[in-house]
Tab-separated table of C-alpha atoms in Angstrom:
chain	number	residue	atom	x	y	z
A	1	MET	CA	-0.298	-0.077	0.031
A	2	SER	CA	1.747	3.589	-0.968
A	3	ARG	CA	1.757	6.351	1.222
A	4	PRO	CA	0.216	9.498	0.714
A	5	THR	CA	2.411	12.248	-0.536
A	6	PRO	CA	2.629	14.696	2.486
A	7	TRP	CA	0.831	17.830	2.005
A	8	HIS	CA	3.417	20.533	1.755
A	9	ARG	CA	5.323	18.339	-1.009
A	10	THR	CA	1.884	18.538	-3.143
A	11	ALA	CA	2.046	22.129	-2.690
A	12	LEU	CA	5.345	22.477	-3.531
A	13	HIS	CA	5.343	20.475	-7.007
A	14	ARG	CA	1.901	22.827	-7.772
A	15	ILE	CA	4.339	25.830	-7.919
A	16	PRO	CA	4.989	26.356	-11.581
A	17	GLY	CA	8.241	26.520	-12.879
A	18	GLY	CA	9.562	23.545	-11.343
A	19	ARG	CA	12.688	23.328	-9.192
A	20	ASP	CA	13.855	26.527	-10.581
A	21	GLY	CA	10.810	28.403	-9.722
A	22	ARG	CA	10.562	27.342	-6.443
A	23	ARG	CA	14.708	28.355	-5.880
A	24	MET	CA	13.710	31.622	-7.667
A	25	LEU	CA	10.872	32.292	-5.027
A	26	LEU	CA	13.162	31.381	-2.277
A	27	VAL	CA	15.829	34.031	-4.198
A	28	SER	CA	12.652	36.400	-3.596
A	29	ILE	CA	12.109	35.723	0.086
A	30	ILE	CA	15.399	36.185	1.189
A	31	ASP	CA	15.994	39.502	-1.218
A	32	LYS	CA	13.157	40.874	0.490
A	33	THR	CA	13.767	40.066	4.113
A	34	GLY	CA	17.266	41.868	3.256
A	35	THR	CA	15.838	44.583	2.265
A	36	GLY	CA	13.115	44.813	5.043
A	37	LEU	CA	16.153	44.720	7.351
A	38	TRP	CA	17.009	47.783	5.167
A	39	ALA	CA	14.985	49.830	3.771
A	40	GLY	CA	12.732	51.222	7.287
A	41	CYS	CA	16.153	52.873	8.403
A	42	THR	CA	17.383	53.771	5.638
A	43	ALA	CA	17.286	57.680	6.192
A	44	LEU	CA	17.992	57.104	9.936
A	45	TYR	CA	21.333	55.643	8.842
A	46	PHE	CA	22.009	59.008	6.799
A	47	THR	CA	20.925	60.832	9.681
A	48	TYR	CA	22.497	59.491	12.745
A	49	VAL	CA	25.279	57.393	11.216
A	50	SER	CA	26.656	59.903	8.249
A	51	GLY	CA	25.167	62.979	9.850
A	52	LEU	CA	23.545	64.326	6.904
A	53	GLY	CA	20.593	67.043	7.342
A	54	LEU	CA	16.976	66.493	6.633
A	55	ALA	CA	16.971	68.381	3.322
A	56	GLN	CA	20.057	66.525	2.104
A	57	VAL	CA	18.575	63.174	2.532
A	58	GLY	CA	15.549	64.165	0.825
A	59	LEU	CA	17.779	65.460	-1.846
A	60	LEU	CA	20.019	62.057	-1.917
A	61	MET	CA	16.564	59.943	-2.166
A	62	THR	CA	15.251	61.966	-4.670
A	63	VAL	CA	18.313	61.767	-7.096
A	64	SER	CA	18.726	58.193	-6.442
A	65	GLY	CA	14.873	57.319	-7.310
A	66	GLY	CA	15.523	59.699	-10.603
A	67	VAL	CA	18.104	57.810	-11.473
A	68	GLY	CA	16.814	54.368	-10.714
A	69	ILE	CA	13.797	54.804	-13.464
A	70	ALA	CA	16.905	54.254	-16.152
A	71	GLY	CA	17.264	50.647	-14.498
A	72	ALA	CA	13.882	49.495	-16.046
A	73	PRO	CA	14.522	50.282	-19.710
A	74	LEU	CA	18.142	48.949	-19.550
A	75	ALA	CA	17.524	45.772	-18.099
A	76	GLY	CA	15.047	45.001	-20.811
A	77	ARG	CA	17.859	45.618	-23.399
A	78	LEU	CA	19.953	43.759	-22.102
A	79	ALA	CA	17.685	41.110	-21.331
A	80	ASP	CA	17.082	40.521	-25.474
A	81	ARG	CA	21.105	40.039	-25.570
A	82	PHE	CA	22.148	38.406	-22.867
A	83	PRO	CA	21.516	35.049	-20.434
A	84	LEU	CA	19.159	36.560	-18.014
A	85	VAL	CA	20.318	34.437	-15.163
A	86	ARG	CA	23.468	36.114	-15.362
A	87	LEU	CA	22.029	39.535	-15.503
A	88	ILE	CA	20.099	38.717	-12.640
A	89	ALA	CA	23.140	37.414	-10.511
A	90	ALA	CA	25.438	40.667	-11.684
A	91	ALA	CA	22.591	42.986	-10.900
A	92	GLN	CA	22.107	41.427	-7.348
A	93	LEU	CA	25.584	41.680	-6.618
A	94	MET	CA	25.886	45.352	-7.920
A	95	ARG	CA	23.545	46.027	-5.493
A	96	GLY	CA	25.323	44.819	-2.411
A	97	ALA	CA	28.404	46.903	-4.025
A	98	ALA	CA	26.730	49.725	-4.124
A	99	LEU	CA	25.275	49.480	-0.293
A	100	LEU	CA	28.603	48.268	1.295
A	101	ALA	CA	30.199	51.430	-0.309
A	102	LEU	CA	27.842	53.431	2.121
A	103	LEU	CA	29.974	52.195	4.981
A	104	THR	CA	33.213	53.665	3.180
A	105	THR	CA	32.298	57.655	3.760
A	106	ASP	CA	29.995	60.000	5.215
A	107	ASN	CA	30.853	62.442	2.231
A	108	PHE	CA	27.117	63.976	0.873
A	109	LEU	CA	28.050	63.601	-2.843
A	110	LEU	CA	29.593	60.269	-2.380
A	111	LEU	CA	26.760	59.140	-0.883
A	112	THR	CA	24.236	60.115	-2.953
A	113	LEU	CA	26.903	58.743	-5.717
A	114	TYR	CA	26.540	55.231	-4.038
A	115	SER	CA	22.986	55.452	-3.451
A	116	ALA	CA	22.089	56.404	-7.064
A	117	LEU	CA	24.677	53.565	-8.403
A	118	GLY	CA	22.639	51.085	-6.170
A	119	ALA	CA	19.165	52.049	-7.558
A	120	LEU	CA	19.950	51.805	-10.904
A	121	PRO	CA	20.455	47.781	-10.911
A	122	ASP	CA	17.611	47.440	-7.795
A	123	ARG	CA	14.975	48.511	-10.857
A	124	ALA	CA	16.473	46.489	-13.356
A	125	GLY	CA	16.492	43.903	-11.049
A	126	SER	CA	12.922	44.096	-10.808
A	127	VAL	CA	12.144	43.876	-14.401
A	128	LEU	CA	14.569	41.058	-14.957
A	129	ILE	CA	13.053	38.840	-12.285
A	130	LYS	CA	9.670	39.359	-13.736
A	131	LEU	CA	11.119	38.304	-16.738
A	132	TYR	CA	12.794	35.234	-15.794
A	133	ALA	CA	9.358	34.803	-13.960
A	134	ALA	CA	7.134	35.013	-17.485
A	135	ARG	CA	9.675	32.819	-19.234
A	136	LEU	CA	9.631	30.280	-16.750
A	137	ALA	CA	5.945	30.045	-15.715
A	138	GLY	CA	4.885	30.111	-19.029
A	139	THR	CA	1.037	29.878	-19.469
A	140	GLU	CA	0.774	29.683	-15.433
A	141	ARG	CA	2.761	32.878	-14.859
A	142	VAL	CA	-0.349	34.610	-13.451
A	143	ARG	CA	-0.246	32.211	-10.782
A	144	TYR	CA	3.651	32.281	-10.107
A	145	GLN	CA	3.278	36.124	-9.827
A	146	ALA	CA	0.443	35.746	-7.322
A	147	ILE	CA	2.853	33.388	-5.195
A	148	GLN	CA	5.621	35.078	-5.412
A	149	ARG	CA	4.057	38.601	-4.280
A	150	THR	CA	3.037	36.302	-1.056
A	151	THR	CA	6.510	35.181	-0.753
A	152	VAL	CA	7.669	39.010	-1.136
A	153	ASN	CA	5.497	40.279	1.532
A	154	ILE	CA	6.345	37.490	3.761
A	155	GLY	CA	10.035	38.485	3.507
A	156	TRP	CA	9.435	42.319	4.163
A	157	SER	CA	7.700	41.550	7.160
A	158	ILE	CA	10.516	39.145	8.540
A	159	GLY	CA	13.339	41.785	7.357
A	160	GLY	CA	10.734	44.747	9.169
A	161	LEU	CA	10.563	42.741	12.611
A	162	GLY	CA	14.253	42.059	12.230
A	163	ALA	CA	14.784	45.864	12.124
A	164	ALA	CA	12.694	46.929	14.583
A	165	ALA	CA	13.994	44.536	17.156
A	166	ALA	CA	17.492	45.623	16.368
A	167	LEU	CA	16.876	49.235	16.678
A	168	THR	CA	15.226	48.819	19.998
A	169	THR	CA	18.813	48.588	21.122
A	170	GLY	CA	19.472	52.495	20.675
A	171	SER	CA	22.553	52.059	19.267
A	172	THR	CA	23.814	53.536	15.884
A	173	ARG	CA	26.093	50.482	15.443
A	174	ALA	CA	22.935	48.386	14.599
A	175	TYR	CA	22.216	50.409	11.253
A	176	GLY	CA	25.529	49.173	10.112
A	177	LEU	CA	25.082	45.615	11.103
A	178	LEU	CA	21.361	45.825	9.213
A	179	LEU	CA	22.953	47.148	6.288
A	180	LEU	CA	25.843	44.327	6.575
A	181	GLY	CA	22.808	41.854	7.014
A	182	ASN	CA	21.550	43.391	3.277
A	183	VAL	CA	24.441	42.847	2.131
A	184	LEU	CA	24.731	39.398	2.964
A	185	THR	CA	21.828	38.754	1.645
A	186	TYR	CA	22.742	39.513	-2.009
A	187	ALA	CA	25.729	37.291	-2.080
A	188	VAL	CA	23.424	34.569	-0.918
A	189	ILE	CA	20.860	35.328	-3.467
A	190	ALA	CA	23.253	35.657	-6.409
A	191	ALA	CA	24.457	32.496	-5.648
A	192	LEU	CA	21.263	30.802	-5.605
A	193	THR	CA	20.396	32.528	-8.729
A	194	LEU	CA	23.396	31.135	-10.522
A	195	ARG	CA	22.346	27.590	-9.671
A	196	CYS	CA	19.034	28.390	-12.049
A	197	ALA	CA	18.798	27.075	-15.362
A	198	GLU	CA	18.399	29.658	-18.217
A	199	PRO	CA	14.612	29.722	-19.498
A	200	PRO	CA	13.443	29.376	-23.170
A	201	ALA	CA	13.395	32.729	-24.629
A	202	PRO	CA	10.758	33.812	-26.257
A	203	ALA	CA	11.796	34.552	-29.808
A	204	ARG	CA	12.118	30.631	-30.057
A	205	VAL	CA	8.378	30.072	-29.727
A	206	ALA	CA	6.882	29.174	-32.926
A	207	ALA	CA	3.319	29.320	-33.585
A	208	THR	CA	1.003	28.219	-36.274
A	209	SER	CA	-0.406	29.718	-39.574
A	210	ALA	CA	-3.585	29.966	-37.667
A	211	ASP	CA	-2.228	31.499	-34.464
A	212	ALA	CA	0.357	33.510	-35.750
A	213	PRO	CA	0.140	37.518	-34.361
A	214	LYS	CA	-0.126	40.265	-36.657
A	215	ALA	CA	2.880	42.464	-37.001
A	216	ARG	CA	3.860	45.003	-34.285
A	217	PRO	CA	6.307	46.991	-33.940
A	218	ALA	CA	9.490	45.851	-32.544
A	219	ASN	CA	10.949	49.045	-30.689
A	220	PRO	CA	8.291	49.989	-27.572
A	221	TRP	CA	9.529	53.499	-27.702
A	222	ARG	CA	7.334	53.632	-31.487
A	223	ASP	CA	4.423	51.103	-29.869
A	224	ARG	CA	1.585	54.157	-29.014
A	225	THR	CA	-0.209	51.365	-27.684
A	226	PHE	CA	2.219	50.066	-25.291
A	227	LEU	CA	3.311	53.687	-24.396
A	228	GLY	CA	-0.463	54.801	-23.719
A	229	TYR	CA	-0.705	51.584	-21.668
A	230	THR	CA	2.717	52.064	-19.735
A	231	ALA	CA	1.448	55.580	-18.875
A	232	THR	CA	-2.191	54.996	-17.159
A	233	ASP	CA	-0.504	52.190	-15.543
A	234	ALA	CA	2.109	54.680	-13.932
A	235	ALA	CA	-0.952	55.926	-12.301
A	236	LEU	CA	-2.666	53.347	-11.464
A	237	PHE	CA	0.335	52.269	-9.309
A	238	LEU	CA	-0.302	54.892	-6.951
A	239	ASP	CA	-2.017	52.529	-4.412
A	240	ASP	CA	1.718	51.489	-3.138
A	241	THR	CA	2.671	55.442	-2.660
A	242	ILE	CA	-0.527	56.200	-0.895
A	243	LEU	CA	-0.385	53.044	1.435
A	244	GLN	CA	2.849	53.387	2.333
A	245	VAL	CA	3.230	57.382	2.268
A	246	ALA	CA	0.158	59.114	2.633
A	247	VAL	CA	-1.600	57.099	4.910
A	248	PRO	CA	0.825	57.471	7.726
A	249	LEU	CA	1.478	61.116	7.246
A	250	TRP	CA	-2.410	61.439	6.578
A	251	ILE	CA	-3.209	60.161	9.858
A	252	VAL	CA	-0.610	62.008	11.828
A	253	HIS	CA	-1.174	65.554	9.965
A	254	ALA	CA	-5.455	65.523	9.273
A	255	THR	CA	-6.867	62.848	11.760
A	256	SER	CA	-7.729	62.419	14.998
A	257	ALA	CA	-6.399	58.486	14.711
A	258	PRO	CA	-3.610	57.490	17.078
A	259	VAL	CA	-0.037	57.562	15.553
A	260	GLY	CA	0.251	54.037	16.518
A	261	LEU	CA	-2.666	53.036	14.048
A	262	ALA	CA	-0.008	53.643	11.154
A	263	PRO	CA	2.252	50.263	11.722
A	264	LEU	CA	-1.062	48.627	12.715
A	265	LEU	CA	-2.496	49.342	9.005
A	266	LEU	CA	0.826	48.368	7.048
A	267	VAL	CA	0.534	44.959	8.960
A	268	LEU	CA	-3.222	44.942	7.694
A	269	ASN	CA	-2.262	45.331	4.280
A	270	THR	CA	0.496	42.673	4.601
A	271	VAL	CA	-1.725	40.342	6.001
A	272	LEU	CA	-4.359	40.703	3.576
A	273	VAL	CA	-1.931	40.523	0.505
A	274	VAL	CA	-0.519	36.988	1.797
A	275	LEU	CA	-4.022	36.086	2.255
A	276	PHE	CA	-5.551	36.703	-1.185
A	277	GLN	CA	-3.158	37.184	-3.866
A	278	VAL	CA	-3.149	33.824	-4.832
A	279	PRO	CA	-6.817	32.810	-4.703
A	280	LEU	CA	-7.423	36.072	-6.579
A	281	ALA	CA	-5.465	35.176	-9.462
A	282	ARG	CA	-7.765	32.868	-10.788
A	283	PHE	CA	-9.961	36.194	-11.895
A	284	ALA	CA	-7.217	36.475	-14.239
A	285	ALA	CA	-6.850	33.117	-15.617
A	286	THR	CA	-6.902	34.802	-18.983
A	287	THR	CA	-5.592	37.688	-20.886
A	288	PRO	CA	-9.390	39.145	-21.287
A	289	ALA	CA	-10.298	38.201	-17.585
A	290	ALA	CA	-7.010	40.467	-16.517
A	291	ARG	CA	-8.462	43.203	-18.185
A	292	ARG	CA	-11.320	43.217	-16.773
A	293	LEU	CA	-10.043	43.264	-13.511
A	294	LEU	CA	-9.872	46.898	-14.421
A	295	VAL	CA	-13.610	47.798	-13.556
A	296	PRO	CA	-13.665	46.361	-9.892
A	297	LEU	CA	-10.239	48.367	-9.680
A	298	ALA	CA	-11.484	51.196	-10.577
A	299	GLY	CA	-14.552	51.151	-7.761
A	300	LEU	CA	-11.938	50.243	-5.166
A	301	PHE	CA	-9.713	53.369	-5.975
A	302	VAL	CA	-13.398	55.587	-5.607
A	303	VAL	CA	-13.840	53.811	-2.045
A	304	GLY	CA	-10.151	53.848	-1.044
A	305	THR	CA	-9.917	57.642	-1.682
A	306	ALA	CA	-13.229	58.789	-0.350
A	307	ALA	CA	-12.628	57.016	2.951
A	308	LEU	CA	-9.876	58.904	3.138
A	309	ALA	CA	-11.486	62.038	2.685
A	310	ALA	CA	-14.517	61.120	5.441
A	311	SER	CA	-11.081	59.723	7.953
A	312	ALA	CA	-10.820	63.599	8.513
A	313	ALA	CA	-14.469	64.546	9.618
A	314	GLY	CA	-15.001	62.691	12.556
A	315	GLY	CA	-13.515	61.829	16.165
A	316	PRO	CA	-11.204	58.756	16.935
A	317	ALA	CA	-13.813	56.187	16.427
A	318	VAL	CA	-14.805	57.497	12.740
A	319	ALA	CA	-11.248	58.430	11.987
A	320	ILE	CA	-10.279	54.593	12.967
A	321	SER	CA	-13.239	52.958	11.147
A	322	ALA	CA	-12.466	54.983	8.004
A	323	LEU	CA	-8.872	54.184	7.532
A	324	VAL	CA	-9.386	50.710	8.029
A	325	VAL	CA	-11.796	50.985	5.398
A	326	ALA	CA	-9.692	52.649	2.916
A	327	VAL	CA	-6.351	50.600	3.437
A	328	ILE	CA	-9.044	47.655	2.918
A	329	ALA	CA	-9.970	49.002	-0.057
A	330	LEU	CA	-6.594	49.935	-1.248
A	331	THR	CA	-4.931	46.996	-0.602
A	332	PHE	CA	-7.460	44.944	-2.549
A	333	ALA	CA	-6.676	47.616	-5.153
A	334	GLU	CA	-3.162	46.718	-5.327
A	335	ILE	CA	-3.472	43.182	-5.398
A	336	LEU	CA	-5.795	43.613	-8.912
A	337	HIS	CA	-3.582	46.009	-10.140
A	338	ALA	CA	-0.510	43.542	-9.401
A	339	THR	CA	-2.466	40.778	-11.088
A	340	ALA	CA	-3.809	42.700	-14.031
A	341	SER	CA	-0.585	44.646	-14.957
A	342	TRP	CA	1.656	41.416	-14.577
A	343	GLU	CA	-0.611	39.706	-17.417
A	344	LEU	CA	-1.218	42.613	-19.274
A	345	SER	CA	2.477	43.885	-19.857
A	346	VAL	CA	3.288	40.643	-21.055
A	347	ALA	CA	0.550	39.944	-23.363
A	348	LEU	CA	1.098	43.549	-25.035
A	349	ALA	CA	4.510	42.607	-25.365
A	350	PRO	CA	5.834	40.850	-28.922
A	351	ALA	CA	7.943	37.640	-28.268
A	352	GLU	CA	11.149	39.013	-30.098
A	353	ALA	CA	11.129	42.237	-27.953
A	354	GLN	CA	10.057	41.083	-24.861
A	355	GLY	CA	12.872	42.525	-22.787
A	356	ALA	CA	12.669	45.543	-24.056
A	357	TYR	CA	8.811	45.869	-23.750
A	358	LEU	CA	9.171	44.697	-20.034
A	359	GLY	CA	11.786	47.451	-19.573
A	360	VAL	CA	9.867	50.262	-20.811
A	361	HIS	CA	7.071	49.098	-18.285
A	362	GLY	CA	9.373	48.985	-15.298
A	363	LEU	CA	9.444	52.864	-16.039
A	364	ALA	CA	5.726	52.766	-15.018
A	365	HIS	CA	6.881	51.506	-11.321
A	366	SER	CA	10.025	53.486	-11.133
A	367	THR	CA	8.534	56.780	-12.292
A	368	GLN	CA	5.572	56.336	-9.734
A	369	ARG	CA	8.093	55.520	-7.143
A	370	PHE	CA	10.005	58.798	-8.156
A	371	ALA	CA	6.848	61.434	-8.655
A	372	GLY	CA	4.103	59.515	-6.659
A	373	PRO	CA	5.418	61.324	-2.891
A	374	LEU	CA	5.119	64.756	-4.312
A	375	LEU	CA	1.926	64.496	-5.719
A	376	VAL	CA	0.444	62.505	-3.033
A	377	THR	CA	1.546	65.206	-0.554
A	378	GLY	CA	0.139	67.855	-2.915
A	379	VAL	CA	-3.186	66.215	-2.245
A	380	MET	CA	-2.796	66.237	1.559
A	381	ALA	CA	-1.909	69.827	1.462
A	382	ALA	CA	-5.278	70.588	-0.954
A	383	GLY	CA	-7.402	69.031	1.863
A	384	PRO	CA	-9.673	66.030	2.313
A	385	LEU	CA	-12.013	67.203	-0.700
A	386	ALA	CA	-8.781	66.363	-2.712
A	387	TRP	CA	-8.846	62.846	-2.370
A	388	PRO	CA	-12.567	61.584	-4.011
A	389	VAL	CA	-10.839	64.016	-6.666
A	390	LEU	CA	-7.967	61.749	-7.136
A	391	GLY	CA	-9.637	58.781	-6.863
A	392	LEU	CA	-11.868	59.836	-9.988
A	393	ALA	CA	-8.737	60.836	-11.830
A	394	LEU	CA	-7.458	57.205	-11.102
A	395	VAL	CA	-10.786	55.935	-12.516
A	396	GLY	CA	-10.158	57.805	-15.521
A	397	ALA	CA	-6.588	56.157	-15.836
A	398	ALA	CA	-8.183	52.687	-15.496
A	399	ALA	CA	-10.869	53.725	-18.132
A	400	ALA	CA	-8.336	54.376	-20.543
A	401	GLN	CA	-6.244	51.403	-20.184
A	402	HIS	CA	-9.197	49.620	-20.722
A	403	ARG	CA	-9.758	51.477	-23.951
A	404	VAL	CA	-6.112	51.423	-25.397
A	405	THR	CA	-5.600	47.992	-24.664
A	406	ARG	CA	-9.136	46.764	-26.492
A	407	ASP	CA	-7.930	46.553	-30.111
A	408	ARG	CA	-4.772	45.172	-29.212
A	409	LEU	CA	-5.584	42.163	-27.149
A	410	ALA	CA	-8.221	41.449	-30.009
A	411	GLN	CA	-5.432	40.374	-31.874
A	412	PRO	CA	-4.591	36.727	-31.594
A	413	ASP	CA	-1.211	36.535	-29.635
A	414	THR	CA	0.662	33.496	-28.391
A	415	SER	CA	1.547	35.211	-25.498
A	416	SER	CA	-1.648	34.936	-24.337
A	417	LEU	CA	-2.581	32.592	-21.657
A	418	SER	CA	-5.317	31.173	-23.899
A	419	VAL	CA	-3.099	29.924	-26.305
A	420	PRO	CA	-0.484	27.229	-25.514
A	421	ALA	CA	2.867	27.939	-26.594
A	422	VAL	CA	4.880	25.397	-28.978
A	423	THR	CA	8.846	25.538	-28.514
A	424	VAL	CA	11.037	24.367	-31.176
A	425	SER	CA	12.209	21.710	-29.355
A	426	GLU	CA	8.605	20.180	-28.687
């Protein structure tokens, strides 16, 4: 009589991509654990260890964020020319080297230079990992992305808890140790990445004459449909900045809610993503289904921004209730948008230039990370009624994206989840 397979082994085998898919998930969780150690104390390190002023810290982070924008399209171009696994490992080692260089100086210009040099491979790495997952998981890419986002949030939580524990010592030495801990994770994930096999490039995918896609621009910068999609996606990525930047500041400056609510709401966000990212991925099992998610996404933005406005209109009980509603709505908006964005960006990219296209799409997130904080602080300065206005603007962005992708997605495409790909070797 055969023994039943343990549930954890069955679950592991259900992860798309086989052994390399599971190994890359391990890379993601280690990566984000290290990032969680460092991200929460970056500004504090520059303040208490490097001795920079508030304006200098702000300028340093703005410059590095601006330089990092170039990392996404650069990575996309390189990915169409060089082995993907080696590019990912090189980006990880570059991130570690740039971070380690911060320990060598307190000079403002050098710190800015090293931070900018680290931002380039950081944004490049995000695009390369996405491209690797898309090539490895194939038609199961949406499920794989959902699992990956879950592991990323777990990693962030572990790293954040570790950083919080280290900083309770009150010692400036803790900042340096957290930095070194992050550098160590980069070395570990580079070694793990190099053990992964190179995924088949989509240019090797052969389609039958009935399934052959129509000609598309090979250059994403000349593809108006894709540029329009990327521009609208940059706006929809604002859910990240609203949750991470605006909500904590809004609690302090505009509501009667206790300041301690801010970290609890971030924990709520993380828990919801971990619980619902994978189950909700089934609603984007095909490319048309992913496009349809833009409709409920728009509704969630309306609810979330309206609740933020309402949080400033009453006492502590009203403020807390409204903020919880806002975070729940915006978290589900984050989940749906992440799922739709992953699938649509891959489906809109022609196979022969997938790296270049996803590199350009990476500008959406990079630009939002750079300009988003400035936008949401402007909204907060304008007062509570500005939140519903922003919500309507995001509804407009979702509607524009729904329309701009309509004709392109109506064309048959071998990259769609509904069309099984046939490789040359098969």
